[in-house]
Amino acid sequence: DVSPVVAGLIGATVLVVSVSVTVFVWTCCHQQAEKKHKTPPYKFIHMLKGISIYPETLSNKKKINRIRREKNGTPKETGRGNLLVDAAESGLIGSNKAPDGPHAAPHVDQLPIQVHYGDELSPDQSLTPGGSKTSSPSSPGDDVMLGELTFSVDYNFPKKALVVTIQEAHGLPVMDEHTQSSDPYIKMTILPDKRHRVKTRVLRKTLDPVFDETFTFYGIPYSQLQDLVLHFLVLSFDRFSRDDVIGEVMVPLAGVDPSTGKVQLTREILKRNIQKCISRGELQVSLSYQPVAQRMTVVVLKARHLPKMDITGLSDPYVKVNVYYGRKRIAKKKTHVKKCTLNPVFNESFIYDIPVDLLPDISIEFLVIDFDRTTKNEVVGRLILGAHSITAGGVEHWREVCENPRKPVAKWHSLSEY
């Protein structure tokens, strides 16, 4: 026999559990239905030498499909996945693995520099979003021929798709002194919105790479082509440091008419012009060097007028600080993420032990990055102070820091495109 009280409790418990399970199942089904009917802001198809890649959603999932060739040279697919696809980056990523040789760069730990981090004044919990690899602050000299890039532009009217084929490049400069060659690849961006970012695979040890990669972008009306600009950034992969920027090609589609068929173009690769890039906002930093303690104190103060990176018209910025000795990164640290703001205040300090004799070869890079939980974090702008500073304001700031020891020197700097 069960008392009425116990029976009532058991009945109430069963009712609560039943309602909770029903609500949970309904919520899951509703979310799945929303995901099924939700369309991404754009789609693309990447074709590499006749092999199509169809990423269906803008996710960070990567699938690998190994392709082996038969004796007659025809490709044969093994496995069930696609080629290596990163839908957020929407391009092929070259392998970063290379055998260590006698000319390998020295390990970073061998450098006589240590890093210590001071008090971080932000009360928020530290996040750890991964910043993207950036190009070298240095660029080829003016007297070096940078080569030519050949590509084609086409438009698919039934599917409202822009088709860009990166075919080949010729006469690239030597970026690796040891091998007297380069490891080129190309990043392409559709300006001014920069929604479509793709890159080719890395081709090893060649100055005349043949990429033969086709990128198809859906959801671009033909009437908008006249307002778009294709930006090709030619780089050389470097395993031990930042990739070298060879040059760039800017192609306004206002002068290209793909309505009658594929248009093949060849453009000279020009030295990258940082000054012509659009405003990416400003960053205020303070530097102070203590010659007795041989310490450099770096304070990331605040930023202002950052570009809108989210659909809400705001951004979630944080700053990544990289310290380079020559061209080797020896330390890195990042601030906390500031949510929903275009004028963040960081007030976070970092301390680095730097001997006086190494100070002329030190560069400090500040990367302002927009944090995103669902897609890849995007670099908003960059500032370099020190040996590889590329602006007059950066050179002047570093000179004042070196000439005025123990004095904090704070300045505003305009961010350049990375």
Tab-separated table of C-alpha atoms in Angstrom:
chain	number	residue	atom	x	y	z
A	1	ASP	CA	0.000	0.000	0.000
A	2	VAL	CA	1.265	3.480	-0.953
A	3	SER	CA	0.178	6.531	0.945
A	4	PRO	CA	-1.542	9.344	-1.002
A	5	VAL	CA	1.392	11.715	-0.349
A	6	VAL	CA	3.967	9.328	-1.822
A	7	ALA	CA	1.717	8.593	-4.781
A	8	GLY	CA	1.291	12.308	-5.400
A	9	LEU	CA	5.057	12.904	-5.317
A	10	ILE	CA	5.691	10.052	-7.734
A	11	GLY	CA	3.025	11.345	-10.107
A	12	ALA	CA	4.395	14.896	-9.966
A	13	THR	CA	7.922	13.638	-10.643
A	14	VAL	CA	6.784	11.608	-13.656
A	15	LEU	CA	4.865	14.615	-14.981
A	16	VAL	CA	7.862	16.968	-14.635
A	17	VAL	CA	10.211	14.499	-16.324
A	18	SER	CA	7.744	13.925	-19.175
A	19	VAL	CA	7.294	17.652	-19.781
A	20	SER	CA	11.071	18.269	-19.672
A	21	VAL	CA	11.774	15.508	-22.186
A	22	THR	CA	9.021	16.785	-24.469
A	23	VAL	CA	10.363	20.358	-24.382
A	24	PHE	CA	13.921	19.156	-25.020
A	25	VAL	CA	12.898	17.034	-28.013
A	26	TRP	CA	10.814	19.879	-29.450
A	27	THR	CA	13.707	22.342	-29.069
A	28	CYS	CA	16.151	20.016	-30.823
A	29	CYS	CA	13.745	19.420	-33.697
A	30	HIS	CA	13.100	23.157	-34.039
A	31	GLN	CA	16.839	23.941	-34.177
A	32	GLN	CA	17.440	21.242	-36.763
A	33	ALA	CA	14.626	22.625	-38.912
A	34	GLU	CA	16.070	26.148	-38.702
A	35	LYS	CA	19.525	24.926	-39.690
A	36	LYS	CA	18.066	22.982	-42.599
A	37	HIS	CA	16.241	25.962	-44.077
A	38	LYS	CA	18.860	28.578	-43.231
A	39	THR	CA	20.920	29.649	-46.236
A	40	PRO	CA	24.535	30.812	-45.811
A	41	PRO	CA	25.468	34.328	-46.911
A	42	TYR	CA	27.270	32.853	-49.897
A	43	LYS	CA	28.400	29.581	-51.370
A	44	PHE	CA	31.427	28.701	-53.405
A	45	ILE	CA	32.789	25.791	-55.375
A	46	HIS	CA	36.515	25.243	-55.525
A	47	MET	CA	37.795	23.272	-58.498
A	48	LEU	CA	41.388	22.067	-58.371
A	49	LYS	CA	42.567	20.557	-61.643
A	50	GLY	CA	39.133	19.200	-62.508
A	51	ILE	CA	38.259	17.973	-58.995
A	52	SER	CA	35.308	19.893	-57.548
A	53	ILE	CA	34.926	20.761	-53.884
A	54	TYR	CA	31.400	21.477	-52.676
A	55	PRO	CA	31.272	22.783	-49.094
A	56	GLU	CA	27.600	22.843	-48.198
A	57	THR	CA	27.769	24.908	-44.998
A	58	LEU	CA	30.010	27.564	-43.522
A	59	SER	CA	31.527	25.343	-40.861
A	60	ASN	CA	35.081	24.716	-39.719
A	61	LYS	CA	34.895	20.963	-40.279
A	62	LYS	CA	37.703	19.619	-42.412
A	63	LYS	CA	37.456	16.460	-44.456
A	64	ILE	CA	40.373	14.738	-46.089
A	65	ASN	CA	40.216	12.714	-49.240
A	66	ARG	CA	43.359	10.958	-50.331
A	67	ILE	CA	43.807	10.846	-54.091
A	68	ARG	CA	46.077	8.268	-55.586
A	69	ARG	CA	47.027	7.889	-59.187
A	70	GLU	CA	46.993	4.696	-61.157
A	71	LYS	CA	49.857	3.670	-63.352
A	72	ASN	CA	48.262	5.341	-66.369
A	73	GLY	CA	48.193	8.680	-64.514
A	74	THR	CA	44.438	8.956	-63.933
A	75	PRO	CA	43.399	10.097	-60.480
A	76	LYS	CA	41.434	7.741	-58.263
A	77	GLU	CA	39.654	8.744	-55.077
A	78	THR	CA	39.980	6.728	-51.907
A	79	GLY	CA	37.925	7.362	-48.807
A	80	ARG	CA	34.602	9.069	-48.387
A	81	GLY	CA	35.569	12.657	-47.556
A	82	ASN	CA	36.173	15.668	-49.721
A	83	LEU	CA	39.471	17.357	-50.347
A	84	LEU	CA	40.835	19.393	-47.463
A	85	VAL	CA	38.222	22.094	-47.071
A	86	ASP	CA	38.070	24.934	-44.631
A	87	ALA	CA	34.773	26.613	-45.365
A	88	ALA	CA	35.598	29.598	-43.202
A	89	GLU	CA	38.791	30.266	-45.118
A	90	SER	CA	37.353	28.743	-48.323
A	91	GLY	CA	40.684	27.696	-49.779
A	92	LEU	CA	43.296	24.987	-49.873
A	93	ILE	CA	45.986	25.125	-47.234
A	94	GLY	CA	49.444	23.981	-48.125
A	95	SER	CA	51.249	21.528	-45.923
A	96	ASN	CA	53.296	23.143	-43.200
A	97	LYS	CA	55.487	20.140	-42.717
A	98	ALA	CA	58.958	20.129	-44.163
A	99	PRO	CA	62.019	18.085	-43.265
A	100	ASP	CA	64.566	19.671	-41.023
A	101	GLY	CA	67.796	20.293	-42.818
A	102	PRO	CA	71.233	21.702	-42.091
A	103	HIS	CA	69.960	25.177	-42.983
A	104	ALA	CA	67.007	25.098	-40.596
A	105	ALA	CA	66.533	28.213	-38.523
A	106	PRO	CA	67.645	28.091	-34.875
A	107	HIS	CA	65.013	27.235	-32.322
A	108	VAL	CA	63.360	30.150	-30.612
A	109	ASP	CA	64.244	28.863	-27.164
A	110	GLN	CA	67.927	29.437	-27.928
A	111	LEU	CA	67.446	33.213	-28.062
A	112	PRO	CA	68.509	35.012	-24.856
A	113	ILE	CA	65.115	36.670	-24.392
A	114	GLN	CA	62.456	35.908	-21.825
A	115	VAL	CA	58.955	37.235	-21.525
A	116	HIS	CA	56.962	38.099	-18.411
A	117	TYR	CA	53.438	39.338	-18.290
A	118	GLY	CA	52.351	42.114	-16.015
A	119	ASP	CA	48.999	42.734	-14.392
A	120	GLU	CA	46.090	42.569	-16.808
A	121	LEU	CA	43.571	45.153	-15.723
A	122	SER	CA	40.560	43.746	-17.573
A	123	PRO	CA	38.141	41.890	-15.281
A	124	ASP	CA	36.836	39.671	-18.063
A	125	GLN	CA	37.866	36.077	-18.340
A	126	SER	CA	40.640	35.517	-20.833
A	127	LEU	CA	39.652	33.887	-24.094
A	128	THR	CA	41.971	32.013	-26.379
A	129	PRO	CA	40.917	32.569	-29.985
A	130	GLY	CA	43.590	31.683	-32.494
A	131	GLY	CA	44.929	34.506	-34.566
A	132	SER	CA	45.784	33.954	-38.200
A	133	LYS	CA	49.242	33.969	-39.570
A	134	THR	CA	50.266	37.249	-41.106
A	135	SER	CA	52.625	38.214	-43.824
A	136	SER	CA	56.082	39.618	-43.373
A	137	PRO	CA	56.383	43.348	-42.707
A	138	SER	CA	59.154	43.581	-45.222
A	139	SER	CA	58.552	43.543	-48.949
A	140	PRO	CA	60.711	43.129	-52.035
A	141	GLY	CA	62.762	46.056	-53.193
A	142	ASP	CA	61.697	48.440	-55.868
A	143	ASP	CA	64.366	47.237	-58.292
A	144	VAL	CA	63.200	43.604	-58.234
A	145	MET	CA	60.821	42.347	-60.928
A	146	LEU	CA	57.900	40.685	-59.198
A	147	GLY	CA	56.550	38.744	-62.187
A	148	GLU	CA	53.103	38.412	-63.751
A	149	LEU	CA	49.851	36.716	-62.768
A	150	THR	CA	47.487	35.079	-65.259
A	151	PHE	CA	43.855	34.445	-64.348
A	152	SER	CA	40.394	34.413	-65.921
A	153	VAL	CA	36.996	35.830	-64.968
A	154	ASP	CA	33.631	34.403	-66.017
A	155	TYR	CA	30.006	34.774	-64.926
A	156	ASN	CA	27.300	32.093	-64.729
A	157	PHE	CA	23.966	33.849	-65.297
A	158	PRO	CA	21.606	30.926	-64.448
A	159	LYS	CA	23.300	30.421	-61.079
A	160	LYS	CA	24.278	34.088	-60.470
A	161	ALA	CA	27.838	33.006	-59.818
A	162	LEU	CA	31.189	34.711	-60.370
A	163	VAL	CA	33.869	32.284	-61.548
A	164	VAL	CA	37.538	33.181	-61.041
A	165	THR	CA	40.310	30.847	-62.196
A	166	ILE	CA	43.837	31.466	-60.905
A	167	GLN	CA	45.925	29.888	-63.631
A	168	GLU	CA	49.624	30.612	-63.215
A	169	ALA	CA	52.345	33.100	-62.368
A	170	HIS	CA	55.672	33.739	-64.094
A	171	GLY	CA	58.963	35.329	-63.123
A	172	LEU	CA	58.479	35.457	-59.351
A	173	PRO	CA	61.453	36.713	-57.320
A	174	VAL	CA	63.605	34.447	-55.161
A	175	MET	CA	62.412	34.603	-51.535
A	176	ASP	CA	64.419	31.681	-50.089
A	177	GLU	CA	68.151	32.316	-50.292
A	178	HIS	CA	69.054	28.743	-49.355
A	179	THR	CA	67.157	27.065	-52.186
A	180	GLN	CA	67.256	30.078	-54.547
A	181	SER	CA	63.552	29.585	-55.096
A	182	SER	CA	60.140	30.311	-53.551
A	183	ASP	CA	57.111	28.425	-52.220
A	184	PRO	CA	54.341	30.599	-53.698
A	185	TYR	CA	50.632	30.648	-53.076
A	186	ILE	CA	47.909	33.260	-53.647
A	187	LYS	CA	45.239	34.764	-51.437
A	188	MET	CA	42.268	36.314	-53.214
A	189	THR	CA	39.705	38.696	-51.736
A	190	ILE	CA	36.652	40.338	-53.317
A	191	LEU	CA	36.596	43.976	-52.258
A	192	PRO	CA	35.132	46.078	-50.766
A	193	ASP	CA	33.073	43.783	-48.512
A	194	LYS	CA	35.822	41.169	-48.069
A	195	ARG	CA	33.229	38.443	-47.543
A	196	HIS	CA	34.845	36.120	-50.045
A	197	ARG	CA	38.364	35.083	-49.011
A	198	VAL	CA	40.083	32.150	-50.687
A	199	LYS	CA	43.623	30.917	-51.180
A	200	THR	CA	45.383	28.405	-53.357
A	201	ARG	CA	47.581	25.539	-52.279
A	202	VAL	CA	51.322	26.086	-51.789
A	203	LEU	CA	53.572	25.015	-54.676
A	204	ARG	CA	57.062	24.107	-53.537
A	205	LYS	CA	60.344	25.443	-54.937
A	206	THR	CA	59.196	27.174	-58.097
A	207	LEU	CA	59.296	30.650	-59.585
A	208	ASP	CA	56.731	29.799	-62.283
A	209	PRO	CA	53.852	28.128	-60.407
A	210	VAL	CA	50.872	26.656	-62.261
A	211	PHE	CA	47.895	26.671	-59.877
A	212	ASP	CA	44.940	25.946	-62.194
A	213	GLU	CA	42.419	26.475	-59.395
A	214	THR	CA	38.862	27.698	-59.986
A	215	PHE	CA	36.754	29.456	-57.363
A	216	THR	CA	33.007	29.876	-57.973
A	217	PHE	CA	31.160	32.395	-55.804
A	218	TYR	CA	27.368	32.235	-55.659
A	219	GLY	CA	24.936	34.975	-54.727
A	220	ILE	CA	26.663	37.838	-56.592
A	221	PRO	CA	24.233	39.662	-58.926
A	222	TYR	CA	25.649	40.678	-62.278
A	223	SER	CA	24.594	44.291	-61.643
A	224	GLN	CA	27.010	44.437	-58.693
A	225	LEU	CA	30.094	43.313	-60.611
A	226	GLN	CA	30.947	46.872	-61.620
A	227	ASP	CA	31.387	47.797	-57.951
A	228	LEU	CA	33.710	44.907	-57.070
A	229	VAL	CA	37.502	44.660	-57.119
A	230	LEU	CA	39.524	41.432	-57.197
A	231	HIS	CA	42.552	41.601	-54.904
A	232	PHE	CA	45.263	38.959	-55.392
A	233	LEU	CA	48.014	38.790	-52.770
A	234	VAL	CA	51.029	36.708	-53.851
A	235	LEU	CA	52.989	35.191	-50.950
A	236	SER	CA	55.814	32.735	-50.368
A	237	PHE	CA	55.330	30.170	-47.613
A	238	ASP	CA	57.965	30.079	-44.856
A	239	ARG	CA	57.906	27.299	-42.286
A	240	PHE	CA	60.095	28.997	-39.705
A	241	SER	CA	58.735	32.556	-39.801
A	242	ARG	CA	55.981	34.664	-41.271
A	243	ASP	CA	55.172	34.173	-44.931
A	244	ASP	CA	56.856	36.642	-47.291
A	245	VAL	CA	54.683	39.041	-49.263
A	246	ILE	CA	55.842	39.041	-52.891
A	247	GLY	CA	53.317	41.548	-54.228
A	248	GLU	CA	49.712	42.179	-55.127
A	249	VAL	CA	47.377	42.585	-58.094
A	250	MET	CA	44.270	44.793	-57.999
A	251	VAL	CA	41.682	44.226	-60.760
A	252	PRO	CA	38.532	46.409	-60.788
A	253	LEU	CA	35.713	44.495	-62.475
A	254	ALA	CA	34.366	47.784	-63.828
A	255	GLY	CA	36.691	47.305	-66.801
A	256	VAL	CA	35.910	43.606	-67.301
A	257	ASP	CA	32.826	42.318	-69.140
A	258	PRO	CA	32.375	38.535	-68.686
A	259	SER	CA	28.855	38.570	-70.147
A	260	THR	CA	30.008	37.155	-73.487
A	261	GLY	CA	32.228	34.458	-72.012
A	262	LYS	CA	35.420	33.859	-70.075
A	263	VAL	CA	37.846	36.785	-70.009
A	264	GLN	CA	41.523	35.898	-69.562
A	265	LEU	CA	43.771	38.550	-68.070
A	266	THR	CA	47.472	38.912	-67.321
A	267	ARG	CA	48.543	41.558	-64.831
A	268	GLU	CA	51.930	42.615	-63.525
A	269	ILE	CA	52.506	41.885	-59.863
A	270	LEU	CA	53.202	45.159	-58.072
A	271	LYS	CA	54.855	45.918	-54.771
A	272	ARG	CA	52.273	46.064	-52.020
A	273	ASN	CA	51.238	49.591	-51.164
A	274	ILE	CA	50.245	49.731	-47.512
A	275	GLN	CA	49.364	53.422	-47.648
A	276	LYS	CA	46.510	53.003	-50.129
A	277	CYS	CA	44.588	50.604	-47.917
A	278	ILE	CA	41.351	51.820	-46.423
A	279	SER	CA	41.239	52.985	-42.832
A	280	ARG	CA	41.168	50.110	-40.359
A	281	GLY	CA	40.937	52.259	-37.229
A	282	GLU	CA	43.549	53.414	-34.732
A	283	LEU	CA	45.380	51.798	-31.812
A	284	GLN	CA	47.010	53.534	-28.848
A	285	VAL	CA	50.001	51.788	-27.282
A	286	SER	CA	52.635	52.785	-24.748
A	287	LEU	CA	56.247	51.546	-24.655
A	288	SER	CA	58.926	52.020	-22.018
A	289	TYR	CA	62.429	50.524	-21.849
A	290	GLN	CA	64.392	50.069	-18.611
A	291	PRO	CA	68.106	49.857	-19.547
A	292	VAL	CA	69.227	48.729	-16.080
A	293	ALA	CA	66.730	45.893	-15.795
A	294	GLN	CA	66.835	45.440	-19.599
A	295	ARG	CA	63.053	45.184	-19.781
A	296	MET	CA	60.545	46.476	-22.286
A	297	THR	CA	57.075	47.284	-20.955
A	298	VAL	CA	54.320	47.233	-23.580
A	299	VAL	CA	50.876	48.580	-22.678
A	300	VAL	CA	47.929	48.124	-25.027
A	301	LEU	CA	45.734	51.080	-24.065
A	302	LYS	CA	42.739	51.379	-26.388
A	303	ALA	CA	41.504	51.473	-29.979
A	304	ARG	CA	39.000	53.663	-31.796
A	305	HIS	CA	37.049	53.842	-35.052
A	306	LEU	CA	37.428	50.124	-35.773
A	307	PRO	CA	35.504	48.859	-38.835
A	308	LYS	CA	32.228	47.009	-38.383
A	309	MET	CA	32.904	43.276	-38.511
A	310	ASP	CA	29.625	41.729	-37.297
A	311	ILE	CA	26.105	41.797	-38.697
A	312	THR	CA	25.126	43.817	-35.632
A	313	GLY	CA	27.327	46.676	-36.829
A	314	LEU	CA	29.807	46.168	-33.985
A	315	SER	CA	32.869	44.023	-33.303
A	316	ASP	CA	34.413	41.814	-30.600
A	317	PRO	CA	38.050	42.956	-30.766
A	318	TYR	CA	41.157	41.819	-28.956
A	319	VAL	CA	44.849	42.549	-29.565
A	320	LYS	CA	47.535	39.939	-30.173
A	321	VAL	CA	51.093	41.111	-29.426
A	322	ASN	CA	53.943	39.328	-31.226
A	323	VAL	CA	57.611	40.064	-30.487
A	324	TYR	CA	60.146	39.279	-33.230
A	325	TYR	CA	63.905	39.000	-33.079
A	326	GLY	CA	64.888	39.628	-36.673
A	327	ARG	CA	62.180	37.615	-38.435
A	328	LYS	CA	61.732	34.924	-35.772
A	329	ARG	CA	58.844	35.240	-33.379
A	330	ILE	CA	60.095	34.832	-29.818
A	331	ALA	CA	57.025	35.734	-27.758
A	332	LYS	CA	53.287	36.167	-28.145
A	333	LYS	CA	50.433	37.252	-25.901
A	334	LYS	CA	46.910	38.556	-26.330
A	335	THR	CA	44.524	40.787	-24.458
A	336	HIS	CA	41.021	39.948	-23.343
A	337	VAL	CA	38.144	40.165	-25.815
A	338	LYS	CA	35.996	43.294	-25.580
A	339	LYS	CA	32.441	42.500	-26.564
A	340	CYS	CA	30.269	44.553	-28.937
A	341	THR	CA	32.358	47.709	-29.333
A	342	LEU	CA	34.216	49.655	-31.995
A	343	ASN	CA	36.144	51.718	-29.419
A	344	PRO	CA	37.544	49.161	-26.939
A	345	VAL	CA	39.589	50.054	-23.850
A	346	PHE	CA	42.123	47.329	-22.950
A	347	ASN	CA	44.668	48.786	-20.456
A	348	GLU	CA	46.732	45.586	-20.396
A	349	SER	CA	50.509	45.515	-19.945
A	350	PHE	CA	53.150	42.946	-20.899
A	351	ILE	CA	56.819	42.918	-19.870
A	352	TYR	CA	59.645	41.439	-21.969
A	353	ASP	CA	63.280	40.882	-20.962
A	354	ILE	CA	65.316	42.223	-23.903
A	355	PRO	CA	69.097	42.752	-23.727
A	356	VAL	CA	70.312	46.159	-24.885
A	357	ASP	CA	72.488	44.740	-27.669
A	358	LEU	CA	69.482	42.953	-29.227
A	359	LEU	CA	67.168	45.967	-29.111
A	360	PRO	CA	67.996	47.204	-32.675
A	361	ASP	CA	66.743	43.872	-34.114
A	362	ILE	CA	63.494	43.728	-32.136
A	363	SER	CA	60.069	44.322	-33.708
A	364	ILE	CA	56.740	44.396	-31.885
A	365	GLU	CA	53.647	43.547	-33.911
A	366	PHE	CA	50.126	44.426	-32.765
A	367	LEU	CA	47.278	42.552	-34.464
A	368	VAL	CA	43.735	43.772	-33.780
A	369	ILE	CA	41.516	40.728	-34.323
A	370	ASP	CA	37.743	40.308	-34.322
A	371	PHE	CA	36.741	37.291	-32.239
A	372	ASP	CA	34.000	35.037	-33.638
A	373	ARG	CA	32.704	31.871	-31.991
A	374	THR	CA	31.205	30.359	-35.136
A	375	THR	CA	33.711	31.209	-37.876
A	376	LYS	CA	37.407	31.976	-38.187
A	377	ASN	CA	38.704	35.022	-36.326
A	378	GLU	CA	39.447	37.874	-38.716
A	379	VAL	CA	42.360	40.306	-38.469
A	380	VAL	CA	41.084	43.886	-38.482
A	381	GLY	CA	44.427	45.693	-38.787
A	382	ARG	CA	48.106	45.606	-37.929
A	383	LEU	CA	50.731	47.864	-36.372
A	384	ILE	CA	54.488	47.223	-36.317
A	385	LEU	CA	56.957	49.099	-34.122
A	386	GLY	CA	60.695	48.535	-34.111
A	387	ALA	CA	63.173	47.276	-36.683
A	388	HIS	CA	60.522	46.440	-39.301
A	389	SER	CA	58.228	49.411	-38.805
A	390	ILE	CA	56.696	50.444	-42.145
A	391	THR	CA	55.259	53.841	-41.199
A	392	ALA	CA	56.897	57.136	-40.310
A	393	GLY	CA	54.881	57.312	-37.082
A	394	GLY	CA	56.069	53.855	-36.055
A	395	VAL	CA	59.718	54.724	-36.700
A	396	GLU	CA	59.389	57.954	-34.702
A	397	HIS	CA	57.683	56.206	-31.788
A	398	TRP	CA	60.420	53.566	-31.556
A	399	ARG	CA	63.125	56.239	-31.757
A	400	GLU	CA	61.607	58.170	-28.861
A	401	VAL	CA	61.404	55.006	-26.759
A	402	CYS	CA	65.083	54.217	-27.350
A	403	GLU	CA	66.240	57.806	-26.759
A	404	ASN	CA	64.172	58.306	-23.598
A	405	PRO	CA	64.812	55.317	-21.311
A	406	ARG	CA	62.534	54.785	-18.303
A	407	LYS	CA	59.950	57.132	-19.837
A	408	PRO	CA	56.616	55.687	-21.060
A	409	VAL	CA	55.858	56.944	-24.565
A	410	ALA	CA	52.226	56.587	-25.658
A	411	LYS	CA	51.011	57.341	-29.186
A	412	TRP	CA	48.075	56.717	-31.504
A	413	HIS	CA	48.788	54.792	-34.705
A	414	SER	CA	46.624	54.077	-37.735
A	415	LEU	CA	46.180	50.378	-38.371
A	416	SER	CA	47.214	49.051	-41.754
A	417	GLU	CA	45.746	46.140	-43.655
A	418	TYR	CA	47.533	42.875	-42.907
